[in-house]
CSV table of C-alpha atoms in Angstrom, one decimal:
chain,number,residue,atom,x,y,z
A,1,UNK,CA,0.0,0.0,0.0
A,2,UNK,CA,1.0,3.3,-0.7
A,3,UNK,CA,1.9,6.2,1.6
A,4,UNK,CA,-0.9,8.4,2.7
A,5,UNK,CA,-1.3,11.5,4.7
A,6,UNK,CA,-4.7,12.6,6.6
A,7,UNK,CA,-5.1,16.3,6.6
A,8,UNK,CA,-5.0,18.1,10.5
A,9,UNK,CA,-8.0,19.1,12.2
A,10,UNK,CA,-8.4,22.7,11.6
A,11,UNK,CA,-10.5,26.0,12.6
A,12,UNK,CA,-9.0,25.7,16.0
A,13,UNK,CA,-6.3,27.7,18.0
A,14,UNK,CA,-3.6,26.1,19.4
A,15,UNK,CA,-4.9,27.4,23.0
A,16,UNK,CA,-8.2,25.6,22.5
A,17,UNK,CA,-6.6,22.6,21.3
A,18,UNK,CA,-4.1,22.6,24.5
A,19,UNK,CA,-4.4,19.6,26.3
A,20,UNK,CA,-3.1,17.3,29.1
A,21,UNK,CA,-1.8,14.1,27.7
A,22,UNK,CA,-4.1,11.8,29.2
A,23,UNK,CA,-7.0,13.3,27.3
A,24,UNK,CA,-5.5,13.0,24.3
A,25,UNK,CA,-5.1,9.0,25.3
A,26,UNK,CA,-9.0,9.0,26.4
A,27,UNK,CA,-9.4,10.8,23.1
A,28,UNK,CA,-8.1,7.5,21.6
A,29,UNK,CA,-9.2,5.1,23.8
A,30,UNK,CA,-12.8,6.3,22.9
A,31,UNK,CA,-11.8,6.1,18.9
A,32,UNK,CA,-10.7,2.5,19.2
A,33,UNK,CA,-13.3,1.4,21.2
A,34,UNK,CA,-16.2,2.0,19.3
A,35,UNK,CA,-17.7,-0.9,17.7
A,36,UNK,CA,-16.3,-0.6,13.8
A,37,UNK,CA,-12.7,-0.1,13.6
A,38,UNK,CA,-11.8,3.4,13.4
A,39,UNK,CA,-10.7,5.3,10.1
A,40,UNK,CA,-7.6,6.6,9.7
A,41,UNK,CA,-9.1,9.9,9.3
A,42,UNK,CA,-10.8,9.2,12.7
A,43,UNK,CA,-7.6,8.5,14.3
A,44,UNK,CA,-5.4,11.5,12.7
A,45,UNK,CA,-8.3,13.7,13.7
A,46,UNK,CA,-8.0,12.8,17.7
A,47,UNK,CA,-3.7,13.1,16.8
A,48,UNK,CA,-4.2,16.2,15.1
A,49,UNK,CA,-6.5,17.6,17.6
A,50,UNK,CA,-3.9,17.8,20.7
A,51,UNK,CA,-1.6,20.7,21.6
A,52,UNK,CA,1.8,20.0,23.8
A,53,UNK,CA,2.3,23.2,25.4
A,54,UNK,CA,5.7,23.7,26.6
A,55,UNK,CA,5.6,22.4,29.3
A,56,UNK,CA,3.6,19.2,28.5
A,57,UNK,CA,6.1,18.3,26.1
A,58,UNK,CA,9.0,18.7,28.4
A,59,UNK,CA,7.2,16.5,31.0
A,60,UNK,CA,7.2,13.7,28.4
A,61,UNK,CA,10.7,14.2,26.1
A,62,UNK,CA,13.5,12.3,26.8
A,63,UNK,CA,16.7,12.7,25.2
A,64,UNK,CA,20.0,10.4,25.2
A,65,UNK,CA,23.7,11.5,24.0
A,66,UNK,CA,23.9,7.7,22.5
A,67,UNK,CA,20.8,7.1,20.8
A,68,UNK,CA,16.9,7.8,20.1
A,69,UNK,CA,14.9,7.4,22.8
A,70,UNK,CA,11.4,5.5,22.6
A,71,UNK,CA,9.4,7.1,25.2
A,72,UNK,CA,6.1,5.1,26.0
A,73,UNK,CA,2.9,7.4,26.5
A,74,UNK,CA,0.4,4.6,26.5
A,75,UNK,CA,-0.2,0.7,25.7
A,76,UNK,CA,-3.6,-1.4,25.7
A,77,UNK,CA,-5.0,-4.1,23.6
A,78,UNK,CA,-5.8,-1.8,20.5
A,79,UNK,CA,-3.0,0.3,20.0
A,80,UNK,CA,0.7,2.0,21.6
A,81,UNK,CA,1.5,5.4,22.0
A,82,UNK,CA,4.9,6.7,21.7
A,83,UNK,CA,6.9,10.0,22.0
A,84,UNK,CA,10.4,9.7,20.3
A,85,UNK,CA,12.8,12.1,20.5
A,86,UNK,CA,15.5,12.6,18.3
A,87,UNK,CA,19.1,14.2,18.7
A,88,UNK,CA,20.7,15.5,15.5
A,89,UNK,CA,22.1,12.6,13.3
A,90,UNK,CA,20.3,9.8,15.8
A,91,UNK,CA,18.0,7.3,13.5
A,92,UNK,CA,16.4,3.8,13.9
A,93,UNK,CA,18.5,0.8,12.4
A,94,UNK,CA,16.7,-0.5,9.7
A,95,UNK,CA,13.2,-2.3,10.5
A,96,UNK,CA,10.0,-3.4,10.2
A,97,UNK,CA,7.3,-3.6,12.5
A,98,UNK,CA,6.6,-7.6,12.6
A,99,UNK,CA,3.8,-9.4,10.5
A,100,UNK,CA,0.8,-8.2,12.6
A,101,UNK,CA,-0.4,-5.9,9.8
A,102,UNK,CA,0.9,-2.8,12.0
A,103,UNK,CA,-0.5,0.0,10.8
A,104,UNK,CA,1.3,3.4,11.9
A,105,UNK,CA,0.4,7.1,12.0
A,106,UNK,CA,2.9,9.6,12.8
A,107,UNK,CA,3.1,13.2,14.0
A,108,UNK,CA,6.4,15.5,14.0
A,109,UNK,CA,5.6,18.2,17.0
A,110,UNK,CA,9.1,19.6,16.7
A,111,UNK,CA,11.7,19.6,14.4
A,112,UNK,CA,12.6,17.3,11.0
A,113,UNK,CA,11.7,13.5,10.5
A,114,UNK,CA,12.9,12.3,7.6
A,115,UNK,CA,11.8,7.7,6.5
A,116,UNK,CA,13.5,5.9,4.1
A,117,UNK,CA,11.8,2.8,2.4
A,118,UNK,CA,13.4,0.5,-0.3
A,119,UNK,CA,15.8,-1.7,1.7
A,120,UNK,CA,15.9,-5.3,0.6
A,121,UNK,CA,17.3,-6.8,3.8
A,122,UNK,CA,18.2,-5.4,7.7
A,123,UNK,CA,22.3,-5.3,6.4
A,124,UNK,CA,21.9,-3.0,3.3
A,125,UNK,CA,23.6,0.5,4.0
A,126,UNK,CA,21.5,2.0,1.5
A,127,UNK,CA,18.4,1.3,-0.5
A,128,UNK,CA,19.1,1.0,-4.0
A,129,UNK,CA,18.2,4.2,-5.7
A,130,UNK,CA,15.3,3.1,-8.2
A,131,UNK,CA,13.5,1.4,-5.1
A,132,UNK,CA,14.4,4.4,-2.5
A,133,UNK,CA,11.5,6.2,-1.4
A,134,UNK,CA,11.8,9.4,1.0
A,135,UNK,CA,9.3,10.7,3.1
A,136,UNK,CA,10.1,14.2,5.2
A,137,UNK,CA,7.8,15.4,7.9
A,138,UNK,CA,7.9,18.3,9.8
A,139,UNK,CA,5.2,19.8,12.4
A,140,UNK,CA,3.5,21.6,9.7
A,141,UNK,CA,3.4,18.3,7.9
A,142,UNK,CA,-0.2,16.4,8.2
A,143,UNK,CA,-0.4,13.0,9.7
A,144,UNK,CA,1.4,10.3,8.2
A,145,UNK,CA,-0.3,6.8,8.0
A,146,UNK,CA,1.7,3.7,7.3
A,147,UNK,CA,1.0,-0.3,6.7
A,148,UNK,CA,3.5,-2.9,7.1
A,149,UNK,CA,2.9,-3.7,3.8
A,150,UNK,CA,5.5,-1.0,2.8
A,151,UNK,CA,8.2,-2.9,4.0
A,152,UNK,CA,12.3,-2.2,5.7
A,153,UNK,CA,12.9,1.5,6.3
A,154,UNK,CA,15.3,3.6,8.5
A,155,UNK,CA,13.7,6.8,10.4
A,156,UNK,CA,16.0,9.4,12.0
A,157,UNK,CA,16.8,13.0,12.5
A,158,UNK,CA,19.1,14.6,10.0
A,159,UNK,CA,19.4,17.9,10.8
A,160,UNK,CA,21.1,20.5,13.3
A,161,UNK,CA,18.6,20.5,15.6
A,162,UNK,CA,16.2,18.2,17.9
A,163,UNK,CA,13.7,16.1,16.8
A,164,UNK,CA,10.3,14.8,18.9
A,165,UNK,CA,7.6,13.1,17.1
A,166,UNK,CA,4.4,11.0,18.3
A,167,UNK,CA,4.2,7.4,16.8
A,168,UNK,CA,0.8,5.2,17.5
A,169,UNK,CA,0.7,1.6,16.3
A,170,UNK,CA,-2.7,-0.8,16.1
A,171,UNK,CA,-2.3,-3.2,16.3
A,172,UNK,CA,0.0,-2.1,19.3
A,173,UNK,CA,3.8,-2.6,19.0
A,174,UNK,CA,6.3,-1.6,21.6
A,175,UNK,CA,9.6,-3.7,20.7
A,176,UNK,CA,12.0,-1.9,17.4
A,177,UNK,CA,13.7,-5.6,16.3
A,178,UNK,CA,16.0,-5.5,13.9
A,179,UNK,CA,19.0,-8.1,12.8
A,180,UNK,CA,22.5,-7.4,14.0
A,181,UNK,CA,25.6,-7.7,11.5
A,182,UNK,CA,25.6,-11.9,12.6
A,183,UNK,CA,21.9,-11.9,12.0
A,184,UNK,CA,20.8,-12.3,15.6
A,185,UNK,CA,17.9,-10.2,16.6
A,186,UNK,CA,18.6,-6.9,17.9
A,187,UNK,CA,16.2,-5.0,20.3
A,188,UNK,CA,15.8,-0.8,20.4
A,189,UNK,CA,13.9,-0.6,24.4
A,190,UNK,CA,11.3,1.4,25.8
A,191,UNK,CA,14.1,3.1,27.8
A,192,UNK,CA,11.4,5.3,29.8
A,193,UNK,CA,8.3,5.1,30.6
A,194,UNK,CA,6.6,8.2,32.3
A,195,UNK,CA,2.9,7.8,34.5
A,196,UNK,CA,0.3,9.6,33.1
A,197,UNK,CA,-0.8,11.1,35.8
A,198,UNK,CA,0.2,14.0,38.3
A,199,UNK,CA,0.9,11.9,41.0
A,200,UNK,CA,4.3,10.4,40.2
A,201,UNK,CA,6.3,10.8,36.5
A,202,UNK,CA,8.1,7.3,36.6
A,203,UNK,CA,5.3,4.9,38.2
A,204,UNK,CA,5.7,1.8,36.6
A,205,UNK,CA,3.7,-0.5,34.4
A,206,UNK,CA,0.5,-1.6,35.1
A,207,UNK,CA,-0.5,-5.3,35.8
A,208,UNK,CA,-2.2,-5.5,32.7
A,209,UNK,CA,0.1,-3.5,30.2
A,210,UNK,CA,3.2,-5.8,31.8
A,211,UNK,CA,1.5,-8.8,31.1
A,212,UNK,CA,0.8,-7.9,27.4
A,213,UNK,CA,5.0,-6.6,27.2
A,214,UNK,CA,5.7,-10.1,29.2
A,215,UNK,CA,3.9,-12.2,26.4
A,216,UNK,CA,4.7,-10.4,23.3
A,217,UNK,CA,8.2,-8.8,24.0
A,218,UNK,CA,10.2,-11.1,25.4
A,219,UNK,CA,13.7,-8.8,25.8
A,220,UNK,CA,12.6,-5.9,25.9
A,221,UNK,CA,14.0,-3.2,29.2
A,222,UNK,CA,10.9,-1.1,30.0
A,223,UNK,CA,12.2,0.0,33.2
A,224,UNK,CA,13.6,3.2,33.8
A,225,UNK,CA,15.5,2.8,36.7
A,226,UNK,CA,15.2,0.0,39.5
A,227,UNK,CA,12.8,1.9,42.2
A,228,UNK,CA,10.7,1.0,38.7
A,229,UNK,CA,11.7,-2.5,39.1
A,230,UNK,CA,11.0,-3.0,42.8
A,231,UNK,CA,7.5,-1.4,42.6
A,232,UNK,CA,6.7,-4.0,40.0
A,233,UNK,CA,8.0,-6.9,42.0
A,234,UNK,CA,6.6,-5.5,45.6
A,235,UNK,CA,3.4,-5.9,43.2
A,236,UNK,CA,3.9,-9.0,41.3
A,237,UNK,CA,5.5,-11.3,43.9
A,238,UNK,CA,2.6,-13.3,45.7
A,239,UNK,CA,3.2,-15.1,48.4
A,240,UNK,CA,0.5,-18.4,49.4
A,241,UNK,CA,-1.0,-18.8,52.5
A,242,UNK,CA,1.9,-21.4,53.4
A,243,UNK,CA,4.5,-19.0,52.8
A,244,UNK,CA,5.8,-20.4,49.3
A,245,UNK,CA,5.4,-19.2,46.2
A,246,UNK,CA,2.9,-20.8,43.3
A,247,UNK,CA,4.8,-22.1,39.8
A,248,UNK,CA,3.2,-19.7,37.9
A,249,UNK,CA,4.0,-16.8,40.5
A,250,UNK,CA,7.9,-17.9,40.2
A,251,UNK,CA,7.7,-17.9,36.3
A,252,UNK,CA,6.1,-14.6,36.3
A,253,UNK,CA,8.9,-13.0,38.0
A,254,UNK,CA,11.2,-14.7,36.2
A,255,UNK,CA,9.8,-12.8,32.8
A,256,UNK,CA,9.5,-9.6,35.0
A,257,UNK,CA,13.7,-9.6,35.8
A,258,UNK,CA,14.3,-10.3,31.7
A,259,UNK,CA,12.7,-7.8,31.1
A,260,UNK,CA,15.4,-5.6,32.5
């Protein structure tokens, strides 16, 4: 399938499209949740529709001397939200998103985003130059929608200054895999993972949203830091009436500490 871009909601300033992020996720939640699945229009409309102030955007962007940073904003059984920020000259290896039939859409609110489709395999340098296709997004650019379907690509940030941009899957996908120079899977983390609430800005994972990252990704850090790690296993660890711990229980927490 080809590329496509969904024009922005319009007709609205950007003070009375200022929001906190968790209404934009209960702007989504309520757009995948309806009964038929959602258009793309439906979907760039609730994207397109949110404003990160300032100081919203600073409460969410992570940035990282050594590489990208995949910030996750929100995961449940329809889709993931990501923020991804982008030093100058940082980019993704070269990847797809699985065979789920992932379907992406993609918002630049700062900076210069620039995709490149056409690779053959996960080792090529370069796409060959009658099968390289280009697309550049900046935050005046519309929403970007993209299928699996178009294949390998590399995305990164090729200019002087920083990049963030907002990346929601359906179905949801957390993990970036890619193949190392021997051809053994390589994995890009969530390497943070801020609450979306006021209360605390590193709470960890909920039971549910760790058992879906405990099935599907089975290498993947998505702890920040270990105060992260103990909250999950103060949580997690059940202890039976007799004092011992169940076989599932122990298997559970095993997953949990790979996860690291």
């Amino acid at each position: 399938m080809s590329f496509t871009s969904t024009p922005s909601c319009s007709s609205s300033s950007n003070a009375e499209k200022e929001k906190r992020c968790e209404e934009l996720i209960a702007d989504l939640r309520r757009v995948f949740n309806q009964p038929q699945t959602p258009t793309d229009e439906e979907v760039s409309n609730a994207l397109s529709s949110f404003e990160f102030s300032a100081n919203e955007l600073a409460r969410f962007s992570q940035f990282d001397a050594t590489r990208y940073t995949r910030n996750l904003l929100a995961l449940d059984e329809k889709f993931s939200l990501l923020l991804i920020c982008w030093s100058p000259g940082q980019s993704s290896p070269v990847h797809h998103h699985g065979n789920k039939g992932v379907k992406s859409w993609v918002r630049v609110l700062k900076g210069t985003l620039e995709t490149i489709y056409g690779y053959e395999t996960e080792c090529q340098t370069e796409p060959e130059d009658s099968k390289r296709h280009d697309i550049v997004l900046t935050a005046d650019s519309p929403i970007s929608v993209t299928e699996d379907s178009m294949g390998l690509h590399r995305t990164g940030n090729g200019h002087d200054g920083l990049t963030v941009s907002l990346h929601l899957y359906s179905p949801p996908y957390v993990e970036c895999t890619f193949k190392k120079q021997a051809l053994e899977d390589g994995y890009i983390p969530v390497v943070h993972r801020p609450e979306i609430n006021q209360c605390s800005p590193m709470a960890p994972l909920s039971t549910k949203e760790l058992n879906m990252v405990v099935s599907g990704q089975k290498s993947a850090p998505v702890f920040a830091n270990f105060c992260q790690l103990v909250d999950v296993l103060q949580r997690e660890i059940k202890i039976e009436p007799a004092g011992t711990h169940s076989l599932e229980n122990i298997s559970h927490v095993k997953k949990i500490l790979s996860l690291m």
